[in-house]
Amino acid sequence: QVQLVESGGGLVQPGGSLRLSCVVSGSIKVLYAMGWYRQAPGKQRELVAHITGGGTTNYAGSVKGRFTISRDNAKNTVSLQMNSLKPEDTAVYYCNAVTPAGDHWGQGTQVTVSS
Protein backbone atom coordinates (compact mmCIF):
# COMPACT_ATOMS: atom_id res chain seq x y z
CA GLN A 1 0.00 0.00 0.00
CA VAL A 2 1.22 3.47 -0.90
CA GLN A 3 0.45 6.58 1.14
CA LEU A 4 0.89 10.22 0.16
CA VAL A 5 0.82 12.99 2.74
CA GLU A 6 0.79 16.64 1.69
CA SER A 7 1.74 19.62 3.81
CA GLY A 8 2.35 23.34 3.42
CA GLY A 9 -1.04 24.71 2.44
CA GLY A 10 -2.59 27.74 4.05
CA LEU A 11 -3.80 31.29 3.63
CA VAL A 12 -1.58 33.77 1.81
CA GLN A 13 -2.05 37.24 0.38
CA PRO A 14 -1.92 37.87 -3.36
CA GLY A 15 1.69 38.08 -4.49
CA GLY A 16 2.85 35.83 -1.67
CA SER A 17 4.51 32.44 -1.71
CA LEU A 18 3.86 28.97 -0.37
CA ARG A 19 5.73 25.71 -0.61
CA LEU A 20 3.84 22.42 -0.74
CA SER A 21 5.51 19.14 0.09
CA CYS A 22 4.40 15.54 -0.36
CA VAL A 23 5.97 12.47 1.19
CA VAL A 24 5.32 9.10 -0.42
CA SER A 25 5.62 6.03 1.82
CA GLY A 26 4.66 2.38 1.88
CA SER A 27 5.30 -0.45 -0.56
CA ILE A 28 7.28 1.49 -3.12
CA LYS A 29 9.52 -0.32 -5.54
CA VAL A 30 9.65 2.33 -8.22
CA LEU A 31 8.28 5.86 -8.37
CA TYR A 32 7.60 7.01 -11.89
CA ALA A 33 6.07 10.41 -12.52
CA MET A 34 4.92 12.65 -9.71
CA GLY A 35 2.75 15.69 -9.88
CA TRP A 36 0.49 18.26 -8.33
CA TYR A 37 -3.13 18.77 -9.27
CA ARG A 38 -5.70 21.21 -7.95
CA GLN A 39 -9.44 21.48 -7.72
CA ALA A 40 -11.27 24.73 -7.14
CA PRO A 41 -14.91 24.81 -5.98
CA GLY A 42 -17.23 23.95 -8.84
CA LYS A 43 -14.39 23.04 -11.18
CA GLN A 44 -12.75 19.85 -12.35
CA ARG A 45 -9.41 18.71 -11.02
CA GLU A 46 -6.60 20.00 -13.23
CA LEU A 47 -2.92 19.35 -13.63
CA VAL A 48 -0.69 22.03 -12.12
CA ALA A 49 2.78 20.55 -12.57
CA HIS A 50 4.30 17.21 -13.43
CA ILE A 51 7.80 15.76 -13.13
CA THR A 52 9.06 12.50 -14.59
CA GLY A 53 11.43 10.09 -12.93
CA GLY A 54 14.22 11.63 -14.97
CA GLY A 55 13.36 15.16 -13.88
CA THR A 56 11.56 16.46 -16.95
CA THR A 57 8.94 18.98 -15.90
CA ASN A 58 5.67 20.20 -17.36
CA TYR A 59 3.45 23.03 -16.15
CA ALA A 60 -0.04 24.32 -16.74
CA GLY A 61 0.10 27.52 -18.71
CA SER A 62 -1.53 29.46 -15.89
CA VAL A 63 1.33 28.72 -13.46
CA LYS A 64 4.32 28.63 -15.78
CA GLY A 65 7.02 30.99 -14.55
CA ARG A 66 5.47 31.23 -11.08
CA PHE A 67 5.51 27.64 -9.80
CA THR A 68 8.41 25.19 -9.64
CA ILE A 69 8.10 21.46 -9.09
CA SER A 70 10.97 19.38 -7.76
CA ARG A 71 11.51 15.90 -6.40
CA ASP A 72 13.96 14.11 -4.13
CA ASN A 73 14.16 10.51 -5.26
CA ALA A 74 16.19 9.49 -2.21
CA LYS A 75 13.45 10.71 0.12
CA ASN A 76 10.44 9.92 -2.10
CA THR A 77 9.23 13.49 -1.89
CA VAL A 78 7.85 15.99 -4.36
CA SER A 79 7.54 19.71 -3.71
CA LEU A 80 5.82 22.65 -5.34
CA GLN A 81 7.22 26.14 -4.81
CA MET A 82 4.47 28.64 -5.57
CA ASN A 83 5.39 32.29 -6.03
CA SER A 84 3.41 35.36 -7.08
CA LEU A 85 0.22 33.67 -5.97
CA LYS A 86 -3.08 34.94 -7.33
CA PRO A 87 -6.64 34.58 -6.01
CA GLU A 88 -7.38 32.23 -8.89
CA ASP A 89 -4.78 29.82 -7.49
CA THR A 90 -7.15 29.14 -4.60
CA ALA A 91 -7.96 25.42 -4.58
CA VAL A 92 -7.35 22.13 -2.87
CA TYR A 93 -3.98 20.85 -4.07
CA TYR A 94 -3.43 17.13 -4.47
CA CYS A 95 -0.19 15.20 -4.76
CA ASN A 96 -0.04 12.36 -7.28
CA ALA A 97 2.49 9.58 -7.71
CA VAL A 98 2.64 6.80 -10.28
CA THR A 99 4.07 3.40 -9.37
CA PRO A 100 3.87 0.02 -11.10
CA ALA A 101 0.65 -0.48 -9.13
CA GLY A 102 -0.94 2.59 -10.68
CA ASP A 103 -1.92 6.13 -9.63
CA HIS A 104 -1.89 7.19 -5.99
CA TRP A 105 -3.31 10.36 -4.45
CA GLY A 106 -2.89 12.35 -1.29
CA GLN A 107 -5.79 13.70 0.75
CA GLY A 108 -5.27 17.26 -0.45
CA THR A 109 -4.18 20.50 1.16
CA GLN A 110 -6.08 23.77 0.97
CA VAL A 111 -4.41 26.82 -0.55
CA THR A 112 -6.30 30.09 -0.20
CA VAL A 113 -5.03 33.30 -1.78
CA SER A 114 -6.90 36.28 -0.42
CA SER A 115 -6.33 39.72 1.04
PDB file of C-alpha atoms in Angstrom:
ATOM      1  CA  GLN A   1       0.000   0.000   0.000  1.00  0.00           C
ATOM      2  CA  VAL A   2       1.217   3.466  -0.896  1.00  0.00           C
ATOM      3  CA  GLN A   3       0.453   6.580   1.142  1.00  0.00           C
ATOM      4  CA  LEU A   4       0.893  10.221   0.157  1.00  0.00           C
ATOM      5  CA  VAL A   5       0.819  12.993   2.737  1.00  0.00           C
ATOM      6  CA  GLU A   6       0.792  16.641   1.687  1.00  0.00           C
ATOM      7  CA  SER A   7       1.740  19.624   3.809  1.00  0.00           C
ATOM      8  CA  GLY A   8       2.347  23.339   3.424  1.00  0.00           C
ATOM      9  CA  GLY A   9      -1.036  24.711   2.441  1.00  0.00           C
ATOM     10  CA  GLY A  10      -2.594  27.738   4.054  1.00  0.00           C
ATOM     11  CA  LEU A  11      -3.795  31.288   3.634  1.00  0.00           C
ATOM     12  CA  VAL A  12      -1.582  33.769   1.806  1.00  0.00           C
ATOM     13  CA  GLN A  13      -2.049  37.243   0.383  1.00  0.00           C
ATOM     14  CA  PRO A  14      -1.916  37.870  -3.357  1.00  0.00           C
ATOM     15  CA  GLY A  15       1.688  38.081  -4.486  1.00  0.00           C
ATOM     16  CA  GLY A  16       2.855  35.835  -1.670  1.00  0.00           C
ATOM     17  CA  SER A  17       4.515  32.439  -1.712  1.00  0.00           C
ATOM     18  CA  LEU A  18       3.860  28.968  -0.370  1.00  0.00           C
ATOM     19  CA  ARG A  19       5.729  25.707  -0.612  1.00  0.00           C
ATOM     20  CA  LEU A  20       3.841  22.422  -0.740  1.00  0.00           C
ATOM     21  CA  SER A  21       5.505  19.137   0.089  1.00  0.00           C
ATOM     22  CA  CYS A  22       4.398  15.541  -0.357  1.00  0.00           C
ATOM     23  CA  VAL A  23       5.972  12.471   1.192  1.00  0.00           C
ATOM     24  CA  VAL A  24       5.320   9.100  -0.417  1.00  0.00           C
ATOM     25  CA  SER A  25       5.618   6.029   1.818  1.00  0.00           C
ATOM     26  CA  GLY A  26       4.656   2.379   1.875  1.00  0.00           C
ATOM     27  CA  SER A  27       5.295  -0.448  -0.562  1.00  0.00           C
ATOM     28  CA  ILE A  28       7.283   1.494  -3.122  1.00  0.00           C
ATOM     29  CA  LYS A  29       9.522  -0.321  -5.543  1.00  0.00           C
ATOM     30  CA  VAL A  30       9.647   2.328  -8.222  1.00  0.00           C
ATOM     31  CA  LEU A  31       8.280   5.858  -8.373  1.00  0.00           C
ATOM     32  CA  TYR A  32       7.600   7.010 -11.886  1.00  0.00           C
ATOM     33  CA  ALA A  33       6.071  10.411 -12.524  1.00  0.00           C
ATOM     34  CA  MET A  34       4.915  12.646  -9.709  1.00  0.00           C
ATOM     35  CA  GLY A  35       2.750  15.692  -9.882  1.00  0.00           C
ATOM     36  CA  TRP A  36       0.492  18.261  -8.326  1.00  0.00           C
ATOM     37  CA  TYR A  37      -3.134  18.772  -9.274  1.00  0.00           C
ATOM     38  CA  ARG A  38      -5.699  21.207  -7.945  1.00  0.00           C
ATOM     39  CA  GLN A  39      -9.442  21.477  -7.720  1.00  0.00           C
ATOM     40  CA  ALA A  40     -11.267  24.732  -7.136  1.00  0.00           C
ATOM     41  CA  PRO A  41     -14.907  24.811  -5.980  1.00  0.00           C
ATOM     42  CA  GLY A  42     -17.233  23.945  -8.839  1.00  0.00           C
ATOM     43  CA  LYS A  43     -14.386  23.040 -11.183  1.00  0.00           C
ATOM     44  CA  GLN A  44     -12.754  19.854 -12.349  1.00  0.00           C
ATOM     45  CA  ARG A  45      -9.406  18.711 -11.024  1.00  0.00           C
ATOM     46  CA  GLU A  46      -6.604  20.003 -13.230  1.00  0.00           C
ATOM     47  CA  LEU A  47      -2.917  19.349 -13.630  1.00  0.00           C
ATOM     48  CA  VAL A  48      -0.689  22.030 -12.122  1.00  0.00           C
ATOM     49  CA  ALA A  49       2.783  20.554 -12.571  1.00  0.00           C
ATOM     50  CA  HIS A  50       4.302  17.206 -13.431  1.00  0.00           C
ATOM     51  CA  ILE A  51       7.802  15.756 -13.130  1.00  0.00           C
ATOM     52  CA  THR A  52       9.058  12.502 -14.588  1.00  0.00           C
ATOM     53  CA  GLY A  53      11.429  10.087 -12.925  1.00  0.00           C
ATOM     54  CA  GLY A  54      14.222  11.630 -14.970  1.00  0.00           C
ATOM     55  CA  GLY A  55      13.365  15.159 -13.885  1.00  0.00           C
ATOM     56  CA  THR A  56      11.560  16.464 -16.955  1.00  0.00           C
ATOM     57  CA  THR A  57       8.939  18.982 -15.897  1.00  0.00           C
ATOM     58  CA  ASN A  58       5.670  20.195 -17.358  1.00  0.00           C
ATOM     59  CA  TYR A  59       3.446  23.028 -16.146  1.00  0.00           C
ATOM     60  CA  ALA A  60      -0.042  24.320 -16.736  1.00  0.00           C
ATOM     61  CA  GLY A  61       0.101  27.524 -18.711  1.00  0.00           C
ATOM     62  CA  SER A  62      -1.532  29.461 -15.888  1.00  0.00           C
ATOM     63  CA  VAL A  63       1.327  28.724 -13.461  1.00  0.00           C
ATOM     64  CA  LYS A  64       4.322  28.630 -15.776  1.00  0.00           C
ATOM     65  CA  GLY A  65       7.015  30.991 -14.552  1.00  0.00           C
ATOM     66  CA  ARG A  66       5.474  31.228 -11.077  1.00  0.00           C
ATOM     67  CA  PHE A  67       5.506  27.638  -9.797  1.00  0.00           C
ATOM     68  CA  THR A  68       8.409  25.194  -9.643  1.00  0.00           C
ATOM     69  CA  ILE A  69       8.101  21.461  -9.091  1.00  0.00           C
ATOM     70  CA  SER A  70      10.974  19.384  -7.763  1.00  0.00           C
ATOM     71  CA  ARG A  71      11.511  15.901  -6.396  1.00  0.00           C
ATOM     72  CA  ASP A  72      13.959  14.115  -4.131  1.00  0.00           C
ATOM     73  CA  ASN A  73      14.161  10.506  -5.256  1.00  0.00           C
ATOM     74  CA  ALA A  74      16.188   9.488  -2.214  1.00  0.00           C
ATOM     75  CA  LYS A  75      13.447  10.713   0.124  1.00  0.00           C
ATOM     76  CA  ASN A  76      10.444   9.918  -2.104  1.00  0.00           C
ATOM     77  CA  THR A  77       9.228  13.486  -1.892  1.00  0.00           C
ATOM     78  CA  VAL A  78       7.851  15.989  -4.356  1.00  0.00           C
ATOM     79  CA  SER A  79       7.541  19.712  -3.706  1.00  0.00           C
ATOM     80  CA  LEU A  80       5.824  22.654  -5.338  1.00  0.00           C
ATOM     81  CA  GLN A  81       7.218  26.137  -4.808  1.00  0.00           C
ATOM     82  CA  MET A  82       4.473  28.642  -5.568  1.00  0.00           C
ATOM     83  CA  ASN A  83       5.393  32.294  -6.029  1.00  0.00           C
ATOM     84  CA  SER A  84       3.410  35.360  -7.080  1.00  0.00           C
ATOM     85  CA  LEU A  85       0.221  33.674  -5.972  1.00  0.00           C
ATOM     86  CA  LYS A  86      -3.082  34.940  -7.331  1.00  0.00           C
ATOM     87  CA  PRO A  87      -6.635  34.583  -6.007  1.00  0.00           C
ATOM     88  CA  GLU A  88      -7.376  32.230  -8.888  1.00  0.00           C
ATOM     89  CA  ASP A  89      -4.777  29.820  -7.486  1.00  0.00           C
ATOM     90  CA  THR A  90      -7.150  29.138  -4.596  1.00  0.00           C
ATOM     91  CA  ALA A  91      -7.955  25.424  -4.582  1.00  0.00           C
ATOM     92  CA  VAL A  92      -7.347  22.127  -2.874  1.00  0.00           C
ATOM     93  CA  TYR A  93      -3.981  20.851  -4.074  1.00  0.00           C
ATOM     94  CA  TYR A  94      -3.426  17.126  -4.472  1.00  0.00           C
ATOM     95  CA  CYS A  95      -0.186  15.204  -4.763  1.00  0.00           C
ATOM     96  CA  ASN A  96      -0.043  12.356  -7.276  1.00  0.00           C
ATOM     97  CA  ALA A  97       2.492   9.579  -7.713  1.00  0.00           C
ATOM     98  CA  VAL A  98       2.635   6.802 -10.280  1.00  0.00           C
ATOM     99  CA  THR A  99       4.070   3.400  -9.372  1.00  0.00           C
ATOM    100  CA  PRO A 100       3.875   0.015 -11.104  1.00  0.00           C
ATOM    101  CA  ALA A 101       0.645  -0.477  -9.127  1.00  0.00           C
ATOM    102  CA  GLY A 102      -0.937   2.595 -10.685  1.00  0.00           C
ATOM    103  CA  ASP A 103      -1.924   6.126  -9.634  1.00  0.00           C
ATOM    104  CA  HIS A 104      -1.886   7.189  -5.995  1.00  0.00           C
ATOM    105  CA  TRP A 105      -3.308  10.360  -4.454  1.00  0.00           C
ATOM    106  CA  GLY A 106      -2.895  12.347  -1.287  1.00  0.00           C
ATOM    107  CA  GLN A 107      -5.787  13.703   0.746  1.00  0.00           C
ATOM    108  CA  GLY A 108      -5.268  17.261  -0.452  1.00  0.00           C
ATOM    109  CA  THR A 109      -4.185  20.496   1.161  1.00  0.00           C
ATOM    110  CA  GLN A 110      -6.083  23.775   0.968  1.00  0.00           C
ATOM    111  CA  VAL A 111      -4.412  26.823  -0.546  1.00  0.00           C
ATOM    112  CA  THR A 112      -6.297  30.091  -0.200  1.00  0.00           C
ATOM    113  CA  VAL A 113      -5.027  33.302  -1.778  1.00  0.00           C
ATOM    114  CA  SER A 114      -6.902  36.283  -0.422  1.00  0.00           C
ATOM    115  CA  SER A 115      -6.330  39.719   1.036  1.00  0.00           C
TER     116      SER A 115
END
